[in-house]
Coordinates of C-alpha atoms in Angstrom, one line a residue:
X21 CA 17.6 1.2 8.7
X22 CA 16.3 -2.3 8.6
X23 CA 14.3 -3.7 11.5
X24 CA 13.5 -7.4 11.8
X25 CA 9.8 -8.1 12.1
X26 CA 10.2 -11.1 14.4
X27 CA 10.4 -13.7 11.6
X28 CA 13.5 -15.0 10.0
X29 CA 12.5 -14.1 6.5
X30 CA 11.1 -10.6 6.8
X31 CA 12.2 -7.1 7.8
X32 CA 10.9 -3.6 7.8
X33 CA 12.8 -0.9 5.9
X34 CA 12.2 2.2 7.9
X35 CA 13.8 4.6 5.4
X36 CA 11.6 3.5 2.6
X37 CA 8.6 2.7 4.8
X38 CA 8.4 -0.8 3.3
X39 CA 7.7 -4.2 4.8
X40 CA 9.8 -6.6 2.8
X41 CA 9.8 -10.4 2.9
X42 CA 13.2 -12.0 2.2
X43 CA 13.0 -14.5 -0.6
X44 CA 14.0 -18.0 0.2
X45 CA 17.5 -18.7 -1.0
X46 CA 17.7 -21.9 -3.0
X47 CA 20.9 -23.9 -3.7
X48 CA 22.2 -22.9 -7.1
X49 CA 22.2 -25.5 -9.9
X50 CA 24.3 -24.7 -13.0
X51 CA 23.9 -28.0 -14.8
X52 CA 21.8 -26.6 -17.6
X53 CA 24.4 -24.0 -18.4
X54 CA 27.2 -26.5 -18.7
X55 CA 28.7 -25.8 -15.3
X56 CA 29.1 -28.3 -12.5
X57 CA 26.5 -28.4 -9.7
X58 CA 27.5 -26.4 -6.7
X59 CA 27.2 -28.6 -3.6
X60 CA 26.1 -27.5 -0.2
X61 CA 29.2 -29.0 1.3
X62 CA 31.6 -26.6 -0.4
X63 CA 33.8 -24.5 1.8
X64 CA 32.9 -21.0 2.9
X65 CA 35.7 -19.6 0.7
X66 CA 34.3 -21.2 -2.4
X67 CA 30.9 -19.8 -1.6
X68 CA 32.4 -16.3 -1.2
X69 CA 34.1 -16.8 -4.6
X70 CA 30.8 -17.7 -6.1
X71 CA 29.1 -14.7 -4.6
X72 CA 31.8 -12.3 -5.8
X73 CA 31.6 -13.7 -9.4
X74 CA 27.8 -13.4 -9.2
X75 CA 28.1 -9.7 -8.1
X76 CA 30.6 -9.0 -11.0
X77 CA 28.2 -10.5 -13.5
X78 CA 25.2 -8.6 -12.1
X79 CA 27.1 -5.3 -12.2
X80 CA 28.3 -5.9 -15.7
X81 CA 24.8 -6.6 -16.9
X82 CA 23.5 -3.5 -15.1
X83 CA 26.1 -1.2 -16.6
X84 CA 25.3 -2.6 -20.1
X85 CA 21.7 -1.9 -19.5
X86 CA 22.4 1.7 -18.3
X87 CA 24.5 2.4 -21.4
X88 CA 21.7 1.3 -23.8
X89 CA 18.9 3.0 -21.9
X90 CA 19.2 6.5 -23.2
X91 CA 19.7 5.3 -26.8
X92 CA 16.6 3.2 -26.5
X93 CA 14.4 5.9 -25.1
X94 CA 15.4 8.5 -27.6
X95 CA 14.2 6.4 -30.6
X96 CA 11.1 7.5 -32.4
X97 CA 8.2 7.9 -30.1
X98 CA 5.9 5.6 -32.0
X99 CA 7.9 2.7 -30.7
X100 CA 6.2 0.4 -28.2
X101 CA 7.2 1.0 -24.6
X102 CA 7.3 -2.8 -24.1
X103 CA 10.3 -2.9 -26.3
X104 CA 12.2 -1.1 -23.6
X105 CA 11.1 -3.3 -20.7
X106 CA 12.8 -6.3 -19.2
X107 CA 10.9 -9.4 -18.2
X108 CA 10.0 -8.0 -14.8
X109 CA 8.2 -5.0 -16.2
X110 CA 4.7 -4.9 -17.7
X111 CA 4.1 -5.1 -21.4
X112 CA 1.2 -3.4 -23.2
X113 CA -0.1 -3.8 -26.6
X114 CA 0.9 -0.9 -28.8
X115 CA -1.2 -0.9 -32.0
X116 CA -3.6 1.4 -33.8
X117 CA -6.4 0.5 -31.4
X118 CA -4.5 1.6 -28.3
X119 CA -5.4 5.2 -27.3
X120 CA -2.2 5.7 -25.4
X121 CA 1.1 6.3 -27.1
X122 CA 4.6 7.1 -26.0
X123 CA 4.5 10.3 -28.0
X124 CA 2.6 11.9 -25.2
X125 CA 5.7 11.8 -23.0
X126 CA 8.6 14.3 -23.5
X127 CA 12.3 13.1 -23.3
X128 CA 14.1 15.8 -21.4
X129 CA 17.9 16.3 -21.0
X130 CA 19.4 16.4 -17.5
X131 CA 20.6 19.9 -18.3
X132 CA 17.0 21.1 -19.0
X133 CA 15.8 19.6 -15.7
X134 CA 18.7 21.1 -13.8
X135 CA 17.8 24.5 -15.3
X136 CA 14.1 24.5 -14.3
X137 CA 15.0 23.3 -10.7
X138 CA 18.0 25.7 -10.3
X139 CA 20.3 22.7 -10.1
X140 CA 17.9 21.0 -7.7
X141 CA 18.1 23.6 -5.0
X142 CA 16.9 22.5 -1.6
X143 CA 14.3 25.3 -1.4
X144 CA 12.7 23.8 -4.6
X145 CA 12.0 20.5 -2.8
X146 CA 8.3 19.6 -2.7
X147 CA 8.8 16.3 -0.8
X148 CA 10.9 13.2 -0.2
X149 CA 10.0 9.6 -0.3
X150 CA 11.4 6.1 -0.3
X151 CA 12.2 6.3 -4.1
X152 CA 13.5 9.8 -4.4
X153 CA 13.1 13.5 -4.0
X154 CA 10.6 15.7 -5.8
X155 CA 11.3 19.3 -6.9
X156 CA 9.1 22.0 -8.3
X157 CA 10.0 23.4 -11.7
X158 CA 8.5 25.3 -14.6
X159 CA 8.6 24.5 -18.3
X160 CA 7.9 26.9 -21.1
X161 CA 8.9 28.0 -24.6
X162 CA 12.2 29.5 -23.2
X163 CA 13.3 26.0 -22.1
X164 CA 12.5 24.4 -25.5
X165 CA 10.5 25.8 -28.4
X166 CA 7.0 24.5 -28.5
X167 CA 6.7 23.6 -24.9
X168 CA 3.5 24.6 -23.2
X169 CA 4.0 26.8 -20.2
X170 CA 3.1 25.0 -16.9
X171 CA 4.5 24.2 -13.5
X172 CA 5.8 20.7 -13.0
X173 CA 7.1 18.3 -10.4
X174 CA 10.4 16.7 -11.1
X175 CA 11.2 13.4 -9.3
X176 CA 14.8 12.4 -9.0
X177 CA 15.0 8.7 -8.2
X178 CA 17.5 7.4 -5.8
X179 CA 20.5 5.7 -7.4
X180 CA 19.8 2.2 -6.1
X181 CA 21.2 0.2 -9.0
X182 CA 19.0 -2.2 -11.0
X183 CA 16.1 -2.0 -8.6
X184 CA 15.9 1.8 -8.9
X185 CA 16.1 1.6 -12.7
X186 CA 13.2 -1.0 -12.7
X187 CA 11.0 1.3 -10.6
X188 CA 11.7 4.2 -13.0
X189 CA 11.0 2.1 -16.0
X190 CA 7.8 0.8 -14.5
X191 CA 6.5 4.3 -14.0
X192 CA 7.4 5.3 -17.6
X193 CA 5.8 2.1 -18.9
X194 CA 2.5 2.6 -17.1
X195 CA 2.0 6.4 -16.9
X196 CA 3.5 6.8 -20.4
X197 CA 0.5 4.9 -21.8
X198 CA -2.3 5.2 -19.3
X199 CA -4.4 8.4 -19.2
X200 CA -7.3 9.1 -16.8
X201 CA -8.5 12.1 -14.8
X202 CA -7.7 10.4 -11.5
X203 CA -4.1 9.4 -12.5
X204 CA -1.3 11.9 -12.2
X205 CA -0.1 12.9 -15.7
X206 CA 3.4 12.0 -16.7
X207 CA 4.8 14.8 -18.8
X208 CA 8.3 13.6 -19.4
X209 CA 11.4 11.7 -18.3
X210 CA 15.2 11.8 -18.3
X211 CA 17.6 8.9 -18.7
X212 CA 21.2 10.0 -18.8
X213 CA 24.1 7.9 -17.5
X214 CA 22.9 6.7 -14.0
X215 CA 20.4 9.5 -13.6
X216 CA 16.7 8.6 -13.6
X217 CA 14.1 11.4 -13.5
X218 CA 10.4 11.8 -14.1
X219 CA 8.4 15.0 -14.8
X220 CA 4.8 15.1 -13.7
X221 CA 2.0 17.7 -13.7
X222 CA 2.2 19.8 -10.6
X223 CA -0.4 19.1 -8.0
X224 CA -1.1 22.3 -6.1
X225 CA -2.6 21.0 -2.9
X226 CA -0.1 18.2 -2.3
X227 CA -0.9 14.8 -0.8
X228 CA -4.0 13.6 1.0
X229 CA -1.7 12.5 3.9
X230 CA -0.8 16.1 4.6
X231 CA -4.4 17.3 4.6
X232 CA -5.5 14.5 7.0
X233 CA -2.6 14.5 9.5
X234 CA -0.8 17.8 9.5
X235 CA -1.9 19.9 12.5
X236 CA -1.2 23.1 10.6
X237 CA -3.6 22.2 7.8
X238 CA -7.3 22.9 8.0
X239 CA -9.3 19.7 8.3
X240 CA -11.0 18.4 5.2
X241 CA -14.8 18.6 5.3
X242 CA -17.0 15.4 5.1
X243 CA -18.1 16.2 1.5
X244 CA -14.6 16.8 0.4
X245 CA -13.4 13.6 1.9
X246 CA -16.1 11.7 0.1
X247 CA -15.2 13.4 -3.2
X248 CA -11.6 12.5 -2.8
X249 CA -12.5 8.9 -1.9
X250 CA -14.6 8.6 -5.1
X251 CA -11.9 10.1 -7.2
X252 CA -9.3 7.7 -5.9
X253 CA -11.7 4.8 -6.3
X254 CA -12.3 5.7 -9.9
X255 CA -8.5 5.7 -10.5
X256 CA -8.1 2.2 -9.1
X257 CA -11.2 1.0 -11.0
X258 CA -9.7 2.3 -14.2
X259 CA -6.5 0.4 -13.6
X260 CA -8.2 -2.8 -12.7
X261 CA -10.5 -2.7 -15.8
X262 CA -7.7 -1.8 -18.3
X263 CA -7.2 -4.1 -21.3
X264 CA -4.3 -5.6 -19.3
X265 CA -5.3 -5.1 -15.7
X266 CA -2.9 -3.1 -13.5
X267 CA -2.5 -3.7 -9.8
X268 CA -1.3 -0.5 -8.1
X269 CA 0.2 -2.3 -5.0
X270 CA 1.1 0.9 -3.0
X271 CA -2.2 2.6 -2.4
X272 CA -1.9 5.0 0.5
X273 CA -2.6 8.6 1.5
X274 CA 0.8 9.9 0.6
X275 CA 0.4 8.6 -3.0
X276 CA -3.0 10.4 -3.5
X277 CA -2.3 13.9 -4.7
X278 CA -4.8 16.7 -5.0
X279 CA -5.1 19.4 -7.6
X280 CA -6.4 22.9 -7.1
X281 CA -10.0 21.6 -7.1
X282 CA -9.2 18.7 -4.7
X283 CA -9.5 16.2 -7.5
X284 CA -7.7 13.0 -6.3
X285 CA -5.0 11.6 -8.6
X286 CA -2.9 8.4 -8.0
X287 CA 0.9 8.9 -8.2
X288 CA 4.0 6.9 -7.8
X289 CA 3.7 3.8 -9.9
X290 CA 7.1 2.3 -9.1
X291 CA 5.6 -0.8 -7.5
X292 CA 2.7 -1.3 -9.9
X293 CA 2.4 -4.7 -11.5
X294 CA 0.5 -6.1 -14.5
X295 CA -2.3 -8.2 -13.2
X296 CA -3.2 -11.8 -13.9
X297 CA -4.7 -12.7 -17.3
X298 CA -6.8 -15.6 -18.6
X299 CA -7.0 -18.5 -16.2
X300 CA -4.5 -16.9 -13.8
X301 CA -5.9 -16.1 -10.4
X302 CA -3.0 -14.0 -9.0
X303 CA 0.5 -12.7 -9.7
X304 CA 3.2 -14.1 -7.5
X305 CA 5.8 -11.5 -6.6
X306 CA 8.1 -10.3 -3.9
X307 CA 6.1 -8.7 -1.1
X308 CA 6.6 -4.9 -1.2
X309 CA 4.4 -2.1 -0.1
X310 CA 3.8 0.1 2.9
X311 CA 3.3 -1.4 6.4
X312 CA -0.3 -0.9 7.5
X313 CA -1.8 -0.8 4.0
X314 CA -0.8 -4.2 2.5
X315 CA -3.5 -6.9 2.4
X316 CA -2.8 -9.7 4.8
X317 CA -3.0 -12.5 2.3
X318 CA -0.4 -10.7 0.1
X319 CA 2.0 -10.3 3.0
X320 CA 1.6 -13.9 3.9
X321 CA 1.8 -15.5 0.5
X322 CA 3.1 -13.0 -2.1
X323 CA -0.1 -13.6 -4.1
X324 CA -1.1 -10.3 -5.6
X325 CA -4.6 -9.6 -7.0
X326 CA -6.8 -6.6 -7.6
X327 CA -8.5 -7.3 -4.3
X328 CA -5.2 -6.5 -2.6
X329 CA -5.7 -2.9 -3.8
X330 CA -9.3 -3.0 -2.5
X331 CA -8.0 -3.8 1.0
X332 CA -5.6 -0.9 0.8
X333 CA -8.4 1.4 -0.3
X334 CA -10.4 0.3 2.8
X335 CA -7.5 1.4 5.0
X336 CA -7.3 4.8 3.3
X337 CA -11.1 5.2 3.6
X338 CA -10.9 4.3 7.2
X339 CA -8.2 7.0 7.7
X340 CA -10.5 9.5 6.1
X341 CA -13.4 8.5 8.3
X342 CA -11.5 8.5 11.6
X343 CA -8.8 11.1 11.0
X344 CA -6.2 8.5 12.3
X345 CA -3.1 7.0 10.7
X346 CA -3.1 3.4 9.7
X347 CA -0.3 2.8 12.2
X348 CA 0.3 5.2 15.1
X349 CA 2.7 4.3 17.8
X350 CA 1.7 7.3 19.9
X351 CA -1.7 5.7 20.6
X352 CA -2.4 3.2 23.4
X353 CA -1.3 -0.3 22.4
X354 CA -4.8 -1.5 21.5
X355 CA -5.3 1.5 19.2
X356 CA -2.0 1.6 17.3
X357 CA -3.2 -0.5 14.4
X358 CA -6.2 1.3 12.9
X359 CA -7.8 -1.7 11.2
X360 CA -7.6 -3.9 14.3
X361 CA -9.1 -1.1 16.5
X362 CA -11.8 0.3 14.2
X363 CA -13.0 -2.5 12.0
X364 CA -15.1 -4.3 14.7
X365 CA -16.9 -1.0 15.3
X366 CA -17.7 -0.2 11.7
X367 CA -20.9 -2.3 11.6
X368 CA -22.0 -1.5 15.2
X369 CA -24.4 1.5 15.0
X370 CA -23.9 2.2 18.7
X371 CA -20.1 2.5 18.4
X372 CA -19.9 3.8 14.9
X373 CA -20.0 7.5 15.9
X374 CA -17.3 6.9 18.5
X375 CA -14.7 6.4 15.8
X376 CA -15.7 9.2 13.3
X377 CA -13.2 12.1 13.2
X378 CA -14.5 14.6 15.8
X379 CA -13.5 17.4 13.5
X380 CA -16.4 16.4 11.2
X381 CA -19.1 17.1 13.8
X382 CA -22.4 18.3 12.3
X383 CA -21.2 17.6 8.7
X384 CA -22.8 14.3 7.9
X385 CA -26.0 12.2 8.4
X386 CA -26.1 9.0 10.3
X387 CA -27.1 7.1 7.2
X388 CA -24.2 8.5 5.2
X389 CA -21.8 7.6 7.9
X390 CA -23.2 4.1 8.1
X391 CA -22.9 3.6 4.4
X392 CA -19.3 4.8 4.3
X393 CA -18.3 2.7 7.3
X394 CA -20.0 -0.4 5.9
X395 CA -18.1 0.0 2.7
X396 CA -14.8 0.3 4.6
X397 CA -15.8 -2.8 6.6
X398 CA -16.2 -5.0 3.5
X399 CA -13.1 -3.6 1.8
X400 CA -11.1 -4.8 4.9
X401 CA -12.4 -8.3 4.9
X402 CA -9.8 -10.9 5.7
X403 CA -11.2 -13.1 2.9
X404 CA -10.3 -11.4 -0.4
X405 CA -13.3 -12.9 -2.2
X406 CA -15.6 -11.0 0.3
X407 CA -14.2 -7.7 -0.8
X408 CA -16.1 -5.7 -3.4
X409 CA -14.7 -4.8 -6.9
X410 CA -13.5 -1.3 -7.2
X411 CA -16.3 -0.7 -9.8
X412 CA -18.7 -1.6 -7.0
X413 CA -16.9 0.7 -4.6
X414 CA -17.4 3.6 -7.1
X415 CA -21.1 2.8 -7.3
X416 CA -21.4 2.9 -3.5
X417 CA -19.6 6.2 -3.1
X418 CA -21.4 8.0 -5.9
X419 CA -24.7 8.6 -3.9
X420 CA -22.6 9.9 -0.9
X421 CA -21.5 12.8 -3.1
X422 CA -25.1 14.1 -2.5
X423 CA -24.7 14.4 1.2
X424 CA -23.2 17.8 1.2
X425 CA -23.0 19.0 4.9
X426 CA -26.4 18.1 6.4
X427 CA -27.0 18.0 10.1
X428 CA -26.4 14.8 12.0
X429 CA -28.8 13.4 14.6
X430 CA -30.9 16.2 16.2
X431 CA -31.4 17.9 12.9
X432 CA -34.1 20.6 13.4
X433 CA -35.1 21.0 9.7
X434 CA -37.5 18.7 7.9
X435 CA -35.2 18.4 5.0
X436 CA -32.3 17.4 7.3
X437 CA -34.3 14.9 9.1
X438 CA -35.7 13.4 5.9
X439 CA -32.2 13.1 4.4
X440 CA -30.9 11.4 7.6
X441 CA -33.7 8.9 7.6
X442 CA -33.9 7.9 3.9
X443 CA -32.1 10.2 1.5
X444 CA -29.3 7.6 0.9
X445 CA -30.2 4.0 0.0
X446 CA -29.4 1.1 2.3
X447 CA -26.0 -0.5 1.8
X448 CA -26.3 -4.2 1.0
X449 CA -23.6 -6.9 0.7
X450 CA -24.8 -8.9 -2.3
X451 CA -23.6 -9.3 -5.9
X452 CA -23.8 -5.6 -6.3
X453 CA -22.6 -3.3 -3.5
X454 CA -25.3 -0.6 -4.1
X455 CA -29.0 -0.6 -4.5
X456 CA -30.9 1.7 -6.8
X457 CA -33.1 4.4 -5.3
X458 CA -36.7 3.7 -5.9
X459 CA -38.8 5.7 -8.4
X460 CA -39.7 9.1 -7.2
X461 CA -36.8 9.3 -4.7
X462 CA -35.3 12.8 -4.6
X463 CA -32.1 14.3 -3.4
X464 CA -32.7 16.5 -0.3
X465 CA -29.2 17.5 0.2
X466 CA -28.3 21.2 0.6
X467 CA -25.1 20.6 -1.5
X468 CA -25.2 23.2 -4.3
X469 CA -23.7 20.6 -6.6
X470 CA -26.8 18.5 -6.4
X471 CA -30.1 19.4 -8.1
X472 CA -32.8 19.8 -5.5
X473 CA -35.5 17.2 -6.1
X474 CA -33.5 15.7 -8.9
X475 CA -33.6 11.9 -8.7
X476 CA -30.6 11.1 -11.0
X477 CA -28.1 12.9 -8.7
X478 CA -28.7 10.5 -5.8
X479 CA -29.1 7.2 -7.7
X480 CA -26.5 4.5 -7.7
X481 CA -26.2 3.4 -11.3

């Protein structure tokens, strides 16, 4: 279902959860191809003829692409993934210095994936999204000799023509070459006829979205939320600092998956884009993403930068701090948009505790809450240049991993009071977004993962 957003050139796709901006339609000019110029005064019948011919041409090109796809992907694995991409998809260098190779990804047959999902039985469904349905499966030596035994998640992409193929190809292109502890691992793919499938590592604990907002799920603790925030931040920082920077473009709670240890991993790279290079300041692209998470300047102009991801990270961090969704129509009108409601309170010490998730009571210090809220505040700046880099976000979150579950104001222990007053360094908005702890500072957190009295654990590096 498409809902107009109130402007003539944009609409919201409710099924996919996407806010889309209609591209401006220009008058076609065929002079360079030897055809006569099409004038605006032509009759409606002639325009219909032009549109039909254009559709036939597009369909023919698409079918030709589909026919060649499987043959291309089955060629020797040392071949560069960029050879398979079209001009709209990212290209990476594929030489001896590149640590990522396509050989890490397994080409599966459709029959094999039907076998491990019991012909995609409904009771094997793990989840459904705008780009397809995800099923649970299990691969082992019985499926194919030499396969390592492990559970997997099989995503079947919706058959949406050329756009669906591009999203599938984008995921293979990025995840087939990029490896990081905070990116979901792509194990394999399938490209047969018009079928497009992806095989990922299975993430036992599902999405961050479910843990934050499902009433049947136990609430995440403060320390676990900070750990997840750090892991997700490291994933984004890795993408932004790659040899060819990558802009994730669809950072949200449903795309952050958690393994058995609650390690956060970014998934769903269908909208990812190769970032600007050299003197380029941005990438101009069609506006796509999820309503409530997209940076305002990107929605308005289509100019995409790494700072667009930083804004989306700020929204997710705010969701973790408040326990509220980015957009919630069940709330009073002034509270439906989380950023509009919460951001003015993030730097107000008197109002800050009013917006923290009440389920986190007695799990954090005032200083830790102030630092986390201040970080969210700057990530959500309207001015992209005022937002921190993701590497700075990582540095700011690292000392918050020391907080454990100390008492909040009213702490009765000396250690709790000392931690609340000075265990975490002040947050400062300068060139660096974190300040080193002075010599002799110690970690007083009861968190068993921190070394009592150990200075290194609490320092921002």
